[in-house]
XYZ file of C-alpha atoms in Angstrom:
341
model
C -14.336 53.996 49.559
C -15.455 56.601 52.455
C -14.111 60.027 52.003
C -14.397 63.023 54.445
C -13.920 66.373 52.581
C -12.793 69.490 54.440
C -13.351 72.847 52.821
C -15.966 71.902 50.352
C -17.259 75.570 49.825
C -13.959 77.072 48.872
C -12.866 77.646 44.978
C -10.944 74.319 44.967
C -13.303 72.512 47.218
C -16.325 73.136 45.262
C -14.687 71.603 42.136
C -13.662 68.740 44.220
C -16.964 67.996 45.619
C -18.416 67.962 42.165
C -15.952 65.342 41.015
C -16.403 63.135 44.318
C -20.144 63.158 44.329
C -20.349 61.618 40.714
C -17.897 58.849 41.397
C -20.244 55.696 42.436
C -17.073 54.085 44.121
C -16.958 57.009 46.641
C -19.029 57.541 49.708
C -18.650 61.310 50.864
C -19.124 63.082 53.828
C -18.601 67.072 54.020
C -17.311 68.565 57.083
C -17.285 72.234 57.512
C -18.860 75.610 59.143
C -21.976 76.079 56.706
C -25.336 74.701 57.211
C -24.945 72.615 54.001
C -22.235 70.408 55.434
C -22.992 67.007 56.710
C -21.098 67.642 59.908
C -20.682 71.038 61.557
C -17.373 71.803 62.745
C -15.141 74.663 62.675
C -11.288 73.649 62.318
C -9.894 76.860 63.412
C -11.706 76.663 67.040
C -12.630 73.072 67.394
C -10.434 70.640 69.483
C -8.708 67.482 68.177
C -10.696 65.294 70.286
C -13.951 66.523 69.062
C -12.871 66.098 65.456
C -11.538 62.508 66.428
C -15.070 61.489 67.644
C -16.440 62.642 64.204
C -13.719 60.571 62.510
C -14.575 57.644 64.579
C -18.315 58.017 63.371
C -17.614 58.334 59.871
C -14.688 56.081 59.645
C -13.323 57.506 56.482
C -10.540 55.875 54.718
C -9.400 59.174 53.256
C -9.590 62.824 54.616
C -9.269 65.425 51.977
C -8.324 68.923 53.388
C -9.111 71.679 50.959
C -9.709 73.986 53.800
C -7.823 77.328 54.292
C -7.655 80.776 53.859
C -5.786 83.062 51.017
C -6.561 86.374 52.084
C -6.734 87.978 55.694
C -4.515 89.099 58.452
C -1.532 86.999 59.682
C -3.726 85.741 62.413
C -6.488 84.717 60.259
C -4.059 82.769 57.800
C -2.158 81.195 60.690
C -5.201 80.014 62.214
C -6.957 78.710 58.856
C -3.509 77.276 57.234
C -1.631 76.072 60.253
C -3.609 75.680 63.282
C -6.329 73.892 61.537
C -3.939 71.472 59.756
C -2.421 70.533 63.159
C -6.006 69.882 64.448
C -6.765 67.662 61.481
C -3.418 65.697 62.035
C -3.889 65.174 65.654
C -7.711 64.180 65.282
C -6.572 61.529 62.487
C -3.819 60.020 64.821
C -6.120 59.901 67.721
C -8.971 58.053 65.710
C -9.485 54.324 65.946
C -8.422 53.745 62.187
C -6.214 56.467 61.075
C -7.191 57.721 57.532
C -5.081 58.717 54.625
C -4.764 62.331 54.577
C -4.620 64.382 51.155
C -3.759 67.930 51.933
C -3.720 70.864 49.347
C -0.658 73.059 49.771
C 0.532 76.018 47.880
C 3.411 77.067 45.407
C 3.618 80.147 47.513
C 5.635 77.932 49.780
C 8.427 77.864 47.416
C 8.835 81.634 47.468
C 11.536 83.253 44.888
C 12.946 80.760 42.605
C 15.712 80.896 39.803
C 14.009 82.281 36.728
C 13.570 80.390 33.672
C 13.500 76.898 35.167
C 10.912 74.594 36.905
C 10.857 74.133 40.403
C 10.880 70.655 41.746
C 9.539 69.060 45.179
C 12.985 69.185 46.460
C 13.464 72.870 46.140
C 14.232 74.664 49.600
C 11.027 76.578 50.370
C 11.572 80.123 51.173
C 8.074 81.740 51.370
C 7.966 85.710 51.553
C 4.666 86.464 53.239
C 2.379 85.418 55.855
C 0.153 83.302 53.348
C 3.142 81.260 52.046
C 4.685 81.053 55.701
C 1.197 79.586 56.852
C 0.888 77.083 54.240
C 4.583 75.846 54.363
C 3.970 75.430 58.332
C 0.789 73.419 57.410
C 2.669 71.329 55.003
C 5.522 70.641 57.504
C 2.872 69.520 60.062
C 1.435 66.969 57.486
C 4.951 65.758 56.732
C 5.933 65.293 60.280
C 2.617 63.632 61.411
C 3.665 60.154 60.636
C 0.373 59.613 58.834
C -0.266 58.226 55.267
C -0.168 61.579 53.644
C 0.313 63.544 50.501
C 0.743 67.132 50.132
C -0.507 68.585 46.496
C 1.402 71.690 46.087
C -0.885 73.611 43.704
C 0.572 76.469 41.575
C -1.610 79.410 40.037
C -5.201 78.284 39.976
C -7.671 79.611 37.444
C -11.026 78.797 36.026
C -14.787 79.424 36.976
C -15.578 80.336 40.337
C -12.228 82.261 40.695
C -12.614 84.852 43.753
C -12.803 88.307 42.941
C -9.770 88.967 45.036
C -7.747 86.978 42.694
C -5.948 88.149 39.831
C -8.199 87.324 37.070
C -11.405 87.384 39.214
C -10.340 90.804 39.841
C -9.675 91.465 35.998
C -13.030 89.551 34.876
C -14.993 91.911 37.506
C -13.272 95.056 36.051
C -13.972 94.266 32.482
C -17.724 93.403 33.227
C -18.000 96.794 35.053
C -16.160 98.685 32.218
C -18.349 97.325 29.512
C -21.661 98.080 31.455
C -20.543 101.658 32.218
C -18.930 102.106 28.914
C -15.420 102.967 30.355
C -12.333 103.045 28.534
C -10.026 101.742 31.021
C -9.594 98.846 33.451
C -6.935 99.310 36.306
C -4.828 96.170 37.209
C -1.431 95.619 39.382
C 1.774 94.697 37.801
C 1.318 91.922 35.177
C 4.836 91.173 34.310
C 5.339 88.068 36.209
C 5.425 84.532 34.787
C 3.130 82.010 36.188
C 2.094 78.465 35.860
C -1.413 78.478 35.621
C -3.834 75.435 36.108
C -7.547 75.012 35.737
C -9.382 74.272 38.922
C -10.922 71.340 37.226
C -7.591 69.872 36.803
C -6.794 70.611 40.021
C -9.732 68.648 41.404
C -8.797 65.689 38.982
C -5.423 65.673 40.727
C -6.942 65.505 44.170
C -9.209 62.692 43.336
C -6.237 60.981 41.936
C -4.247 61.432 45.084
C -7.113 60.051 47.217
C -7.064 56.774 45.683
C -3.222 56.416 45.242
C -0.715 55.551 47.381
C 1.543 58.441 46.831
C 2.879 60.318 49.753
C 5.065 63.385 50.294
C 4.804 66.763 48.272
C 3.615 66.350 44.711
C 3.760 69.553 42.476
C 0.407 70.349 40.743
C 0.763 72.792 37.662
C 0.553 72.883 34.066
C 4.426 72.579 33.581
C 4.577 75.845 31.656
C 5.261 79.547 32.616
C 3.085 81.935 31.064
C 3.549 85.777 31.508
C 0.485 87.146 33.426
C 0.156 90.080 30.854
C -0.231 87.510 28.070
C -2.699 85.544 30.033
C -4.705 88.595 30.628
C -4.919 88.985 26.781
C -7.146 85.834 26.855
C -9.557 87.096 29.169
C -9.765 90.594 27.459
C -10.397 88.886 24.025
C -12.835 86.820 25.582
C -14.916 89.778 26.820
C -14.696 91.783 23.716
C -13.244 94.854 25.731
C -11.580 97.305 23.465
C -10.296 99.713 26.054
C -6.834 99.857 27.726
C -5.482 97.846 30.771
C -3.614 100.510 32.941
C -1.149 98.508 34.904
C 1.008 100.205 37.377
C 0.612 103.732 35.454
C 1.603 101.976 32.236
C -1.311 101.643 29.804
C -1.351 98.458 27.949
C -3.695 97.786 25.175
C -5.110 94.199 25.199
C -7.876 93.925 22.829
C -6.752 91.312 19.793
C -5.011 93.701 17.671
C -2.931 94.567 20.650
C -0.931 91.486 20.700
C -0.168 87.979 19.191
C -0.418 84.614 21.156
C 0.380 84.072 24.517
C 3.995 83.400 25.331
C 4.779 79.720 26.334
C 8.206 79.725 27.776
C 9.872 76.594 26.760
C 13.555 76.905 27.722
C 16.241 74.081 27.242
C 16.457 73.586 30.960
C 12.687 72.608 31.430
C 11.989 70.956 27.973
C 12.127 67.427 29.787
C 9.259 68.374 32.097
C 6.378 67.487 30.039
C 6.126 66.822 26.544
C 2.314 65.991 26.690
C 1.807 68.739 24.193
C -1.760 67.888 23.047
C -3.200 68.967 26.584
C -1.787 72.256 26.336
C -2.510 72.826 22.701
C -4.079 76.155 21.316
C -2.977 79.233 19.431
C -1.417 80.694 22.666
C 1.529 78.340 23.139
C 4.566 79.064 21.205
C 8.299 78.555 22.345
C 10.197 81.901 22.952
C 13.523 82.437 24.737
C 12.448 84.711 27.398
C 13.574 85.699 30.818
C 11.342 86.384 33.712
C 10.823 90.149 34.234
C 12.684 91.657 37.207
C 11.074 92.993 40.177
C 7.377 91.915 41.450
C 5.091 89.451 39.923
C 1.152 89.657 39.590
C -0.574 91.470 42.016
C 2.541 92.746 43.589
C 3.804 89.351 44.895
C 7.699 89.475 45.059
C 7.973 86.395 42.976
C 8.810 87.176 39.308
C 8.858 83.572 38.113
C 7.048 80.220 38.922
C 6.876 77.221 36.909
C 6.120 73.660 38.046
C 8.047 70.670 37.615
C 5.288 68.320 37.154
C 6.993 64.886 36.721
C 6.064 63.532 39.950
C 2.284 64.117 39.515
C 2.613 62.354 35.883
C 4.635 59.619 37.369
C 2.848 58.864 40.683
C -0.388 60.024 39.817
C -0.952 59.286 36.291
C -2.091 63.008 36.151
C -1.830 65.650 33.365
C -3.743 68.732 32.669
C -6.524 68.729 30.238
C -8.273 72.150 30.126
C -6.111 74.552 27.986
C -5.366 78.130 29.480
C -7.607 79.825 26.890
C -10.765 77.743 27.882
C -10.169 78.138 31.491
C -10.166 81.846 31.117
C -12.934 81.893 28.522
C -14.966 80.116 31.281
C -13.986 82.780 33.840
C -15.513 85.329 31.803
C -18.549 83.352 30.863
C -19.335 82.877 34.617
C -18.786 86.480 35.398
C -20.433 87.856 32.398
C -23.681 85.633 33.251
C -23.706 86.819 36.944
C -26.629 88.622 38.110
């Protein structure tokens, strides 16, 4: 199978590249802005006609779009997450043999959702910021394109390679500096929100599964569990050996091993049907708890205090479940950060 990969240099794209290149059944071509790409092309400025000519030359059976922007101005986000998607869809339509499209969306498209229950693909999207709005616009373009297409709506991605601007990339970098400088505090934004954390390597597996499947429409990609960001942060702090304090919005929270017990896994009656594949999530940090999401803003100031995926569609249509436990994922974040020169 011939695959054209867009966005191979990003956090998710790098892991997708790793998986695809070792699959002997796939012939992978990378298109992007960097010199390392097989085809140099900028999706934010290039025309659909020019991209269509590249498609005709490569003749991919599947196009995987991991390209996009998470941070930046509204204009940057719209160009990367909406305009670029329009270019991709139009180019595929114009090509001689239109390829299947697998597009990476975001849980930020949902916006605020009811606390304590998983959000399904049928929920009404209500994004609250430029990023979520731009990603939703991209998803709507894909769904309205008439193409053979699937949109993987990915929840909160963690794991090695996490950008320093991300929540745990920032925490890992702060812990490294604090240990090097023998500082006693690391400052972080609000960690009260609940999130559905999924390892980037599991996301890459989901994208590969979608590429070779016939599934269409929106598919949630998450662990199916909500974990409080503050509790997840404990795992990273423990991995680092830091014994100081995490200062969270003027509230010091001690997060060494003695400061807390296992991470809180919320398994409310309303969501117990979502995923009983417990082995993939096993570990000392998962325990049932009747807890409600905190009021106010979630991690990094995002006004969404609760986020948990209903992952039944991914399980049923892609045969996909997560494999990397959160503790291992955050441990690998620290290992990579600590080894960085």
